[in-house]
Amino acid sequence: MRKNDKDAGGNRARIWKIASMAFLVAAIVCTVVACAGKAKQEDAEDQYESLAEQTTKVVVEETPEPSAESSEGSEASEEEPEEEVDPLKALEDMGIPVPEKQVDFDNLQETVNKDIYAWIYIPDTAVDYPILQHPTDNTYYLNYNLDGSRGYPGCIYTEDYNAKDFTDPVTVVYGHNMKDGSMFAGLHKYADSEYMESHPYVYIYTPDSLLVYEIFTAHETTDEHILYAHNWFEEKSVLEDYIKDISDARIMGSVLREDVEVDGDDCILTLSTCISTKPNNRFVVQGVLLNASEE
C-alpha cells in the first residue's frame, strides 16, 4: 500500500472519530437542554397548582349580634341605612353556583408577579389560573412564565387592547394548548356539546368583582387577531354581526347553545388556544357576562 493511501485512510478515520465525538457531544447537550426545559416546565406547573390550592375560600367569622345598647341607638336614629345587596347571594338567586374560592391579589402581586390582575376558574377542569397583562409587550407571556423564565407553559394572559376590568365588548384571553392537558388544552373538550352543558360557567375574579360568564359557543377560527379584525368592536353593529355569524354556524366546527341569549349590548369573554394539528387555526370558547356586580 502506498504511503499516501495510508495517510488518506488515517485522515478519514480521524475525521470519523471527530465527527462521532461531535455528534455525541451534541446529543448530550440536546438531552441536557431538553431535560432542563422539562424540569423548568414542571416547576412552573407545580407553581400554578400551588397557587390554585391557595385560592380555597377562607371562612370568615360572622359579625356578632349588636348589643342591646347599640340596638337602642339604632332605633333612635331617624333613617335606617340601606341594606347592601350581596352579589354572591344574587348569583345564587340566579341559580348560579358560587365556588368556594378567594383570591388574595395583594399577595399574588407582591410575592409572585405584579402583572397578575385577575383569576380565571372553570369548575371541574384544569382551568384555574392567574391572568396577567404585560405593560409593554403583548406577546411576553406567550413565551415567559410567572417567574420570568423563558419557555413553556407560559401564562394565561390578555393584551393591552383590553381593559383590565372586563368592560370591553369582547375580551380575549390567551393560553397554550399544552400536551399534558394544562393551561388552555382543556378548552378543546368544549367541542362536545354534552361537555359544554355540564361545564357552563367561567368565573373571573378581580380585586373588586366576581364575574360569571355562561358559555354559549366553542369553535375553530383562523389565526386572525379577533379584536383587530373587527375594529375592536367599537360599533355595536359590528358585535351584532359577529354574534350573528356565530349563531348561524358559519364558522368551522361550531358548537352552539341556542338557549343562551347574546346580543350587541353584552360583554363577551373569548378564551383562545392553539390547535396542534392546525397551526394556522385557533380554538375559541366564548361566554356571555351574566353579572357585573361588585363584591
PDB file of C-alpha atoms in Angstrom:
ATOM      1  CA  MET A   1       0.000   0.000   0.000  1.00  0.00           C
ATOM      2  CA  ARG A   2       1.297   3.388  -0.876  1.00  0.00           C
ATOM      3  CA  LYS A   3       2.070   5.875   1.875  1.00  0.00           C
ATOM      4  CA  ASN A   4      -0.416   8.385   0.513  1.00  0.00           C
ATOM      5  CA  ASP A   5      -3.182   5.789   0.734  1.00  0.00           C
ATOM      6  CA  LYS A   6      -2.252   5.072   4.360  1.00  0.00           C
ATOM      7  CA  ASP A   7      -2.278   8.773   5.180  1.00  0.00           C
ATOM      8  CA  ALA A   8      -5.634   9.240   3.489  1.00  0.00           C
ATOM      9  CA  GLY A   9      -7.110   6.289   5.367  1.00  0.00           C
ATOM     10  CA  GLY A  10      -5.789   7.626   8.658  1.00  0.00           C
ATOM     11  CA  ASN A  11      -7.217  11.076   7.986  1.00  0.00           C
ATOM     12  CA  ARG A  12     -10.623   9.617   7.202  1.00  0.00           C
ATOM     13  CA  ALA A  13     -10.544   7.612  10.416  1.00  0.00           C
ATOM     14  CA  ARG A  14      -9.637  10.698  12.427  1.00  0.00           C
ATOM     15  CA  ILE A  15     -12.404  12.682  10.733  1.00  0.00           C
ATOM     16  CA  TRP A  16     -14.930   9.974  11.555  1.00  0.00           C
ATOM     17  CA  LYS A  17     -13.792   9.911  15.169  1.00  0.00           C
ATOM     18  CA  ILE A  18     -14.052  13.687  15.447  1.00  0.00           C
ATOM     19  CA  ALA A  19     -17.474  13.668  13.779  1.00  0.00           C
ATOM     20  CA  SER A  20     -18.656  10.877  16.091  1.00  0.00           C
ATOM     21  CA  MET A  21     -17.427  12.752  19.138  1.00  0.00           C
ATOM     22  CA  ALA A  22     -19.085  15.956  17.941  1.00  0.00           C
ATOM     23  CA  PHE A  23     -22.345  14.093  17.365  1.00  0.00           C
ATOM     24  CA  LEU A  24     -22.134  12.518  20.819  1.00  0.00           C
ATOM     25  CA  VAL A  25     -21.454  15.867  22.476  1.00  0.00           C
ATOM     26  CA  ALA A  26     -24.322  17.477  20.560  1.00  0.00           C
ATOM     27  CA  ALA A  27     -26.644  14.649  21.599  1.00  0.00           C
ATOM     28  CA  ILE A  28     -25.635  15.048  25.243  1.00  0.00           C
ATOM     29  CA  VAL A  29     -26.145  18.816  25.084  1.00  0.00           C
ATOM     30  CA  CYS A  30     -29.561  18.398  23.479  1.00  0.00           C
ATOM     31  CA  THR A  31     -30.554  15.876  26.137  1.00  0.00           C
ATOM     32  CA  VAL A  32     -29.410  18.159  28.936  1.00  0.00           C
ATOM     33  CA  VAL A  33     -31.245  21.135  27.435  1.00  0.00           C
ATOM     34  CA  ALA A  34     -34.409  19.077  26.918  1.00  0.00           C
ATOM     35  CA  CYS A  35     -34.268  17.752  30.473  1.00  0.00           C
ATOM     36  CA  ALA A  36     -33.673  21.242  31.836  1.00  0.00           C
ATOM     37  CA  GLY A  37     -36.603  22.588  29.812  1.00  0.00           C
ATOM     38  CA  LYS A  38     -38.837  19.765  31.024  1.00  0.00           C
ATOM     39  CA  ALA A  39     -37.820  20.367  34.618  1.00  0.00           C
ATOM     40  CA  LYS A  40     -38.481  24.094  34.249  1.00  0.00           C
ATOM     41  CA  GLN A  41     -41.909  23.386  32.771  1.00  0.00           C
ATOM     42  CA  GLU A  42     -42.752  21.020  35.612  1.00  0.00           C
ATOM     43  CA  ASP A  43     -41.627  23.638  38.158  1.00  0.00           C
ATOM     44  CA  ALA A  44     -43.878  26.230  36.524  1.00  0.00           C
ATOM     45  CA  GLU A  45     -46.843  23.869  36.517  1.00  0.00           C
ATOM     46  CA  ASP A  46     -46.197  22.959  40.163  1.00  0.00           C
ATOM     47  CA  GLN A  47     -46.266  26.651  40.998  1.00  0.00           C
ATOM     48  CA  TYR A  48     -49.646  27.041  39.287  1.00  0.00           C
ATOM     49  CA  GLU A  49     -51.015  24.080  41.239  1.00  0.00           C
ATOM     50  CA  SER A  50     -49.746  25.540  44.491  1.00  0.00           C
ATOM     51  CA  LEU A  51     -51.301  28.931  43.760  1.00  0.00           C
ATOM     52  CA  ALA A  52     -54.624  27.327  42.855  1.00  0.00           C
ATOM     53  CA  GLU A  53     -54.641  25.460  46.177  1.00  0.00           C
ATOM     54  CA  GLN A  54     -54.118  28.757  47.986  1.00  0.00           C
ATOM     55  CA  THR A  55     -57.291  30.222  46.485  1.00  0.00           C
ATOM     56  CA  THR A  56     -59.530  27.954  48.561  1.00  0.00           C
ATOM     57  CA  LYS A  57     -62.049  30.241  50.173  1.00  0.00           C
ATOM     58  CA  VAL A  58     -61.291  31.390  53.713  1.00  0.00           C
ATOM     59  CA  VAL A  59     -64.252  31.124  56.045  1.00  0.00           C
ATOM     60  CA  VAL A  60     -64.886  34.489  57.646  1.00  0.00           C
ATOM     61  CA  GLU A  61     -66.479  34.572  61.085  1.00  0.00           C
ATOM     62  CA  GLU A  62     -69.911  36.098  61.189  1.00  0.00           C
ATOM     63  CA  THR A  63     -70.309  39.549  62.712  1.00  0.00           C
ATOM     64  CA  PRO A  64     -71.648  39.248  66.262  1.00  0.00           C
ATOM     65  CA  GLU A  65     -75.166  40.382  67.025  1.00  0.00           C
ATOM     66  CA  PRO A  66     -75.394  44.030  68.165  1.00  0.00           C
ATOM     67  CA  SER A  67     -75.699  44.644  71.891  1.00  0.00           C
ATOM     68  CA  ALA A  68     -78.860  45.987  73.490  1.00  0.00           C
ATOM     69  CA  GLU A  69     -77.321  49.453  73.801  1.00  0.00           C
ATOM     70  CA  SER A  70     -76.380  49.591  70.153  1.00  0.00           C
ATOM     71  CA  SER A  71     -79.862  48.353  69.259  1.00  0.00           C
ATOM     72  CA  GLU A  72     -81.425  51.203  71.217  1.00  0.00           C
ATOM     73  CA  GLY A  73     -79.152  53.660  69.498  1.00  0.00           C
ATOM     74  CA  SER A  74     -80.128  52.398  66.078  1.00  0.00           C
ATOM     75  CA  GLU A  75     -83.806  52.641  66.931  1.00  0.00           C
ATOM     76  CA  ALA A  76     -83.282  56.275  67.866  1.00  0.00           C
ATOM     77  CA  SER A  77     -81.763  57.138  64.507  1.00  0.00           C
ATOM     78  CA  GLU A  78     -84.125  58.784  62.080  1.00  0.00           C
ATOM     79  CA  GLU A  79     -83.089  56.833  58.977  1.00  0.00           C
ATOM     80  CA  GLU A  80     -82.202  53.172  58.659  1.00  0.00           C
ATOM     81  CA  PRO A  81     -79.164  52.519  56.437  1.00  0.00           C
ATOM     82  CA  GLU A  82     -79.934  50.948  53.103  1.00  0.00           C
ATOM     83  CA  GLU A  83     -79.409  47.212  53.032  1.00  0.00           C
ATOM     84  CA  GLU A  84     -76.498  46.298  50.782  1.00  0.00           C
ATOM     85  CA  VAL A  85     -77.131  43.728  48.096  1.00  0.00           C
ATOM     86  CA  ASP A  86     -74.885  40.701  48.443  1.00  0.00           C
ATOM     87  CA  PRO A  87     -73.646  39.954  44.901  1.00  0.00           C
ATOM     88  CA  LEU A  88     -72.860  36.340  45.787  1.00  0.00           C
ATOM     89  CA  LYS A  89     -76.404  35.884  47.076  1.00  0.00           C
ATOM     90  CA  ALA A  90     -77.613  37.493  43.852  1.00  0.00           C
ATOM     91  CA  LEU A  91     -75.727  34.855  41.863  1.00  0.00           C
ATOM     92  CA  GLU A  92     -77.297  32.085  43.921  1.00  0.00           C
ATOM     93  CA  ASP A  93     -80.711  33.607  43.326  1.00  0.00           C
ATOM     94  CA  MET A  94     -79.974  33.345  39.598  1.00  0.00           C
ATOM     95  CA  GLY A  95     -79.302  29.654  40.074  1.00  0.00           C
ATOM     96  CA  ILE A  96     -75.553  30.084  39.564  1.00  0.00           C
ATOM     97  CA  PRO A  97     -73.350  28.096  41.965  1.00  0.00           C
ATOM     98  CA  VAL A  98     -70.721  30.164  43.778  1.00  0.00           C
ATOM     99  CA  PRO A  99     -67.321  28.425  44.111  1.00  0.00           C
ATOM    100  CA  GLU A 100     -65.604  28.167  47.482  1.00  0.00           C
ATOM    101  CA  LYS A 101     -62.744  30.334  46.345  1.00  0.00           C
ATOM    102  CA  GLN A 102     -60.997  33.508  47.411  1.00  0.00           C
ATOM    103  CA  VAL A 103     -58.066  35.178  45.658  1.00  0.00           C
ATOM    104  CA  ASP A 104     -55.576  37.350  47.547  1.00  0.00           C
ATOM    105  CA  PHE A 105     -54.431  39.686  44.779  1.00  0.00           C
ATOM    106  CA  ASP A 106     -52.246  41.822  47.033  1.00  0.00           C
ATOM    107  CA  ASN A 107     -50.210  38.778  47.995  1.00  0.00           C
ATOM    108  CA  LEU A 108     -50.028  37.475  44.398  1.00  0.00           C
ATOM    109  CA  GLN A 109     -48.807  40.800  43.066  1.00  0.00           C
ATOM    110  CA  GLU A 110     -46.272  41.285  45.853  1.00  0.00           C
ATOM    111  CA  THR A 111     -44.838  37.773  46.038  1.00  0.00           C
ATOM    112  CA  VAL A 112     -45.466  36.165  42.634  1.00  0.00           C
ATOM    113  CA  ASN A 113     -45.855  38.652  39.768  1.00  0.00           C
ATOM    114  CA  LYS A 114     -47.009  42.262  39.744  1.00  0.00           C
ATOM    115  CA  ASP A 115     -48.739  41.771  36.368  1.00  0.00           C
ATOM    116  CA  ILE A 116     -51.370  39.436  37.836  1.00  0.00           C
ATOM    117  CA  TYR A 117     -54.680  41.298  37.750  1.00  0.00           C
ATOM    118  CA  ALA A 118     -57.386  38.613  37.578  1.00  0.00           C
ATOM    119  CA  TRP A 119     -58.001  34.896  38.055  1.00  0.00           C
ATOM    120  CA  ILE A 120     -59.881  32.501  35.750  1.00  0.00           C
ATOM    121  CA  TYR A 121     -61.622  29.403  37.061  1.00  0.00           C
ATOM    122  CA  ILE A 122     -63.797  26.774  35.386  1.00  0.00           C
ATOM    123  CA  PRO A 123     -65.020  24.219  37.952  1.00  0.00           C
ATOM    124  CA  ASP A 124     -64.158  20.557  37.403  1.00  0.00           C
ATOM    125  CA  THR A 125     -61.484  21.432  34.826  1.00  0.00           C
ATOM    126  CA  ALA A 126     -57.757  22.232  34.818  1.00  0.00           C
ATOM    127  CA  VAL A 127     -58.506  25.918  34.150  1.00  0.00           C
ATOM    128  CA  ASP A 128     -57.619  27.553  37.467  1.00  0.00           C
ATOM    129  CA  TYR A 129     -55.000  30.212  36.786  1.00  0.00           C
ATOM    130  CA  PRO A 130     -53.992  33.820  37.333  1.00  0.00           C
ATOM    131  CA  ILE A 131     -54.454  36.165  34.368  1.00  0.00           C
ATOM    132  CA  LEU A 132     -51.624  38.529  33.524  1.00  0.00           C
ATOM    133  CA  GLN A 133     -51.120  41.515  31.241  1.00  0.00           C
ATOM    134  CA  HIS A 134     -47.668  42.842  30.439  1.00  0.00           C
ATOM    135  CA  PRO A 135     -47.473  46.660  30.379  1.00  0.00           C
ATOM    136  CA  THR A 136     -45.383  46.948  27.198  1.00  0.00           C
ATOM    137  CA  ASP A 137     -45.131  43.586  25.383  1.00  0.00           C
ATOM    138  CA  ASN A 138     -48.357  41.887  24.314  1.00  0.00           C
ATOM    139  CA  THR A 139     -46.623  38.600  23.460  1.00  0.00           C
ATOM    140  CA  TYR A 140     -44.409  38.431  26.549  1.00  0.00           C
ATOM    141  CA  TYR A 141     -46.464  35.905  28.490  1.00  0.00           C
ATOM    142  CA  LEU A 142     -46.814  33.705  25.438  1.00  0.00           C
ATOM    143  CA  ASN A 143     -43.139  32.863  25.945  1.00  0.00           C
ATOM    144  CA  TYR A 144     -42.408  33.582  29.612  1.00  0.00           C
ATOM    145  CA  ASN A 145     -43.510  32.051  32.897  1.00  0.00           C
ATOM    146  CA  LEU A 146     -44.652  33.639  36.142  1.00  0.00           C
ATOM    147  CA  ASP A 147     -41.078  33.846  37.439  1.00  0.00           C
ATOM    148  CA  GLY A 148     -39.748  35.486  34.271  1.00  0.00           C
ATOM    149  CA  SER A 149     -38.105  32.322  32.933  1.00  0.00           C
ATOM    150  CA  ARG A 150     -38.476  31.705  29.213  1.00  0.00           C
ATOM    151  CA  GLY A 151     -40.318  28.638  27.942  1.00  0.00           C
ATOM    152  CA  TYR A 152     -43.453  26.601  28.451  1.00  0.00           C
ATOM    153  CA  PRO A 153     -46.107  26.649  29.769  1.00  0.00           C
ATOM    154  CA  GLY A 154     -46.104  30.447  29.692  1.00  0.00           C
ATOM    155  CA  CYS A 155     -49.036  32.240  31.298  1.00  0.00           C
ATOM    156  CA  ILE A 156     -52.716  32.883  30.791  1.00  0.00           C
ATOM    157  CA  TYR A 157     -52.804  36.468  29.587  1.00  0.00           C
ATOM    158  CA  THR A 158     -54.585  39.311  27.817  1.00  0.00           C
ATOM    159  CA  GLU A 159     -53.221  42.061  25.599  1.00  0.00           C
ATOM    160  CA  ASP A 160     -53.307  45.737  26.491  1.00  0.00           C
ATOM    161  CA  TYR A 161     -56.002  46.264  23.857  1.00  0.00           C
ATOM    162  CA  ASN A 162     -58.375  45.006  26.544  1.00  0.00           C
ATOM    163  CA  ALA A 163     -59.175  46.843  29.768  1.00  0.00           C
ATOM    164  CA  LYS A 164     -58.430  45.004  32.984  1.00  0.00           C
ATOM    165  CA  ASP A 165     -61.966  45.479  34.308  1.00  0.00           C
ATOM    166  CA  PHE A 166     -63.521  43.270  31.581  1.00  0.00           C
ATOM    167  CA  THR A 167     -65.873  46.020  30.424  1.00  0.00           C
ATOM    168  CA  ASP A 168     -64.912  45.748  26.735  1.00  0.00           C
ATOM    169  CA  PRO A 169     -67.488  44.276  24.338  1.00  0.00           C
ATOM    170  CA  VAL A 170     -65.076  41.390  23.698  1.00  0.00           C
ATOM    171  CA  THR A 171     -62.192  40.412  25.970  1.00  0.00           C
ATOM    172  CA  VAL A 172     -59.754  37.839  24.578  1.00  0.00           C
ATOM    173  CA  VAL A 173     -57.771  35.637  26.973  1.00  0.00           C
ATOM    174  CA  TYR A 174     -54.921  33.519  25.577  1.00  0.00           C
ATOM    175  CA  GLY A 175     -53.284  30.313  26.797  1.00  0.00           C
ATOM    176  CA  HIS A 176     -51.150  27.487  25.413  1.00  0.00           C
ATOM    177  CA  ASN A 177     -52.600  24.148  24.337  1.00  0.00           C
ATOM    178  CA  MET A 178     -50.259  22.004  26.452  1.00  0.00           C
ATOM    179  CA  LYS A 179     -49.826  18.305  25.666  1.00  0.00           C
ATOM    180  CA  ASP A 180     -50.224  17.363  29.332  1.00  0.00           C
ATOM    181  CA  GLY A 181     -53.697  18.930  29.449  1.00  0.00           C
ATOM    182  CA  SER A 182     -52.701  22.005  31.441  1.00  0.00           C
ATOM    183  CA  MET A 183     -53.269  25.686  30.668  1.00  0.00           C
ATOM    184  CA  PHE A 184     -55.964  26.011  27.938  1.00  0.00           C
ATOM    185  CA  ALA A 185     -55.648  22.490  26.491  1.00  0.00           C
ATOM    186  CA  GLY A 186     -58.922  21.540  28.187  1.00  0.00           C
ATOM    187  CA  LEU A 187     -60.853  24.072  26.110  1.00  0.00           C
ATOM    188  CA  HIS A 188     -60.905  21.522  23.295  1.00  0.00           C
ATOM    189  CA  LYS A 189     -63.320  19.413  25.360  1.00  0.00           C
ATOM    190  CA  TYR A 190     -65.957  22.038  24.595  1.00  0.00           C
ATOM    191  CA  ALA A 191     -66.145  20.650  21.077  1.00  0.00           C
ATOM    192  CA  ASP A 192     -68.514  18.151  22.744  1.00  0.00           C
ATOM    193  CA  SER A 193     -71.945  19.715  23.314  1.00  0.00           C
ATOM    194  CA  GLU A 194     -72.606  17.485  26.343  1.00  0.00           C
ATOM    195  CA  TYR A 195     -69.385  18.663  27.963  1.00  0.00           C
ATOM    196  CA  MET A 196     -70.424  22.265  27.350  1.00  0.00           C
ATOM    197  CA  GLU A 197     -73.789  21.646  29.002  1.00  0.00           C
ATOM    198  CA  SER A 198     -72.122  20.161  32.081  1.00  0.00           C
ATOM    199  CA  HIS A 199     -69.441  22.885  32.364  1.00  0.00           C
ATOM    200  CA  PRO A 200     -71.399  26.037  31.507  1.00  0.00           C
ATOM    201  CA  TYR A 201     -69.760  28.740  33.627  1.00  0.00           C
ATOM    202  CA  VAL A 202     -66.473  30.620  33.622  1.00  0.00           C
ATOM    203  CA  TYR A 203     -65.616  32.582  36.758  1.00  0.00           C
ATOM    204  CA  ILE A 204     -63.363  35.624  36.564  1.00  0.00           C
ATOM    205  CA  TYR A 205     -62.094  37.021  39.860  1.00  0.00           C
ATOM    206  CA  THR A 206     -60.751  40.555  40.025  1.00  0.00           C
ATOM    207  CA  PRO A 207     -59.736  42.574  43.109  1.00  0.00           C
ATOM    208  CA  ASP A 208     -63.229  44.116  43.110  1.00  0.00           C
ATOM    209  CA  SER A 209     -65.591  41.660  41.461  1.00  0.00           C
ATOM    210  CA  LEU A 210     -66.588  38.112  40.741  1.00  0.00           C
ATOM    211  CA  LEU A 211     -67.733  37.989  37.124  1.00  0.00           C
ATOM    212  CA  VAL A 212     -69.616  34.989  35.788  1.00  0.00           C
ATOM    213  CA  TYR A 213     -69.850  34.096  32.107  1.00  0.00           C
ATOM    214  CA  GLU A 214     -72.123  31.471  30.613  1.00  0.00           C
ATOM    215  CA  ILE A 215     -70.514  29.633  27.723  1.00  0.00           C
ATOM    216  CA  PHE A 216     -72.599  29.734  24.564  1.00  0.00           C
ATOM    217  CA  THR A 217     -70.233  28.584  21.827  1.00  0.00           C
ATOM    218  CA  ALA A 218     -66.987  26.788  21.030  1.00  0.00           C
ATOM    219  CA  HIS A 219     -65.488  26.641  17.553  1.00  0.00           C
ATOM    220  CA  GLU A 220     -62.437  26.744  15.348  1.00  0.00           C
ATOM    221  CA  THR A 221     -61.422  30.001  13.766  1.00  0.00           C
ATOM    222  CA  THR A 222     -58.489  31.373  11.818  1.00  0.00           C
ATOM    223  CA  ASP A 223     -55.439  32.894  13.475  1.00  0.00           C
ATOM    224  CA  GLU A 224     -56.659  36.403  12.678  1.00  0.00           C
ATOM    225  CA  HIS A 225     -56.488  38.885  15.542  1.00  0.00           C
ATOM    226  CA  ILE A 226     -60.131  38.924  16.666  1.00  0.00           C
ATOM    227  CA  LEU A 227     -60.129  42.463  18.063  1.00  0.00           C
ATOM    228  CA  TYR A 228     -58.167  43.986  15.186  1.00  0.00           C
ATOM    229  CA  ALA A 229     -60.182  42.158  12.527  1.00  0.00           C
ATOM    230  CA  HIS A 230     -63.410  43.627  13.913  1.00  0.00           C
ATOM    231  CA  ASN A 231     -62.133  47.143  14.584  1.00  0.00           C
ATOM    232  CA  TRP A 232     -62.018  46.477  18.335  1.00  0.00           C
ATOM    233  CA  PHE A 233     -65.840  46.076  18.306  1.00  0.00           C
ATOM    234  CA  GLU A 234     -66.167  49.819  18.770  1.00  0.00           C
ATOM    235  CA  GLU A 235     -69.505  49.805  16.947  1.00  0.00           C
ATOM    236  CA  LYS A 236     -72.395  47.851  18.396  1.00  0.00           C
ATOM    237  CA  SER A 237     -73.406  46.744  14.905  1.00  0.00           C
ATOM    238  CA  VAL A 238     -70.043  45.016  14.445  1.00  0.00           C
ATOM    239  CA  LEU A 239     -70.592  42.938  17.565  1.00  0.00           C
ATOM    240  CA  GLU A 240     -74.139  42.142  16.462  1.00  0.00           C
ATOM    241  CA  ASP A 241     -72.874  40.905  13.097  1.00  0.00           C
ATOM    242  CA  TYR A 242     -70.172  38.861  14.827  1.00  0.00           C
ATOM    243  CA  ILE A 243     -72.720  37.215  17.124  1.00  0.00           C
ATOM    244  CA  LYS A 244     -74.977  36.515  14.148  1.00  0.00           C
ATOM    245  CA  ASP A 245     -72.132  34.785  12.309  1.00  0.00           C
ATOM    246  CA  ILE A 246     -71.578  32.552  15.323  1.00  0.00           C
ATOM    247  CA  SER A 247     -75.284  31.850  15.741  1.00  0.00           C
ATOM    248  CA  ASP A 248     -75.677  30.994  12.072  1.00  0.00           C
ATOM    249  CA  ALA A 249     -72.889  28.427  12.482  1.00  0.00           C
ATOM    250  CA  ARG A 250     -70.997  29.801   9.507  1.00  0.00           C
ATOM    251  CA  ILE A 251     -67.731  29.009  11.238  1.00  0.00           C
ATOM    252  CA  MET A 252     -65.744  25.793  11.403  1.00  0.00           C
ATOM    253  CA  GLY A 253     -66.852  23.060  13.798  1.00  0.00           C
ATOM    254  CA  SER A 254     -69.205  25.265  15.764  1.00  0.00           C
ATOM    255  CA  VAL A 255     -70.912  24.034  18.928  1.00  0.00           C
ATOM    256  CA  LEU A 256     -73.673  26.405  19.944  1.00  0.00           C
ATOM    257  CA  ARG A 257     -76.042  26.622  22.902  1.00  0.00           C
ATOM    258  CA  GLU A 258     -79.126  28.179  21.412  1.00  0.00           C
ATOM    259  CA  ASP A 259     -80.762  28.596  24.833  1.00  0.00           C
ATOM    260  CA  VAL A 260     -78.184  31.224  25.900  1.00  0.00           C
ATOM    261  CA  GLU A 261     -79.202  34.717  24.785  1.00  0.00           C
ATOM    262  CA  VAL A 262     -76.484  37.034  23.483  1.00  0.00           C
ATOM    263  CA  ASP A 263     -76.835  40.442  21.839  1.00  0.00           C
ATOM    264  CA  GLY A 264     -74.841  43.541  20.947  1.00  0.00           C
ATOM    265  CA  ASP A 265     -75.194  45.037  24.426  1.00  0.00           C
ATOM    266  CA  ASP A 266     -73.466  42.117  26.121  1.00  0.00           C
ATOM    267  CA  CYS A 267     -69.846  41.627  27.147  1.00  0.00           C
ATOM    268  CA  ILE A 268     -68.262  38.503  25.692  1.00  0.00           C
ATOM    269  CA  LEU A 269     -65.314  36.586  27.085  1.00  0.00           C
ATOM    270  CA  THR A 270     -63.261  34.759  24.446  1.00  0.00           C
ATOM    271  CA  LEU A 271     -60.797  32.061  25.524  1.00  0.00           C
ATOM    272  CA  SER A 272     -58.337  31.280  22.739  1.00  0.00           C
ATOM    273  CA  THR A 273     -55.810  28.462  22.296  1.00  0.00           C
ATOM    274  CA  CYS A 274     -53.929  26.684  19.515  1.00  0.00           C
ATOM    275  CA  ILE A 275     -54.874  23.543  17.583  1.00  0.00           C
ATOM    276  CA  SER A 276     -51.926  21.153  17.455  1.00  0.00           C
ATOM    277  CA  THR A 277     -52.792  19.756  14.023  1.00  0.00           C
ATOM    278  CA  LYS A 278     -53.711  23.136  12.516  1.00  0.00           C
ATOM    279  CA  PRO A 279     -51.056  25.758  13.299  1.00  0.00           C
ATOM    280  CA  ASN A 280     -52.893  28.452  11.350  1.00  0.00           C
ATOM    281  CA  ASN A 281     -56.153  27.959  13.231  1.00  0.00           C
ATOM    282  CA  ARG A 282     -57.322  28.602  16.778  1.00  0.00           C
ATOM    283  CA  PHE A 283     -59.957  27.045  19.023  1.00  0.00           C
ATOM    284  CA  VAL A 284     -62.069  29.501  20.992  1.00  0.00           C
ATOM    285  CA  VAL A 285     -64.629  29.146  23.758  1.00  0.00           C
ATOM    286  CA  GLN A 286     -66.908  32.132  24.290  1.00  0.00           C
ATOM    287  CA  GLY A 287     -69.186  33.125  27.134  1.00  0.00           C
ATOM    288  CA  VAL A 288     -71.588  35.987  27.856  1.00  0.00           C
ATOM    289  CA  LEU A 289     -71.349  38.012  31.059  1.00  0.00           C
ATOM    290  CA  LEU A 290     -74.251  37.338  33.391  1.00  0.00           C
ATOM    291  CA  ASN A 291     -73.457  39.902  36.054  1.00  0.00           C
ATOM    292  CA  ALA A 292     -71.379  42.953  36.739  1.00  0.00           C
ATOM    293  CA  SER A 293     -71.964  43.313  40.464  1.00  0.00           C
ATOM    294  CA  GLU A 294     -69.359  44.404  42.934  1.00  0.00           C
ATOM    295  CA  GLU A 295     -68.418  42.010  45.689  1.00  0.00           C
TER     296      GLU A 295
END
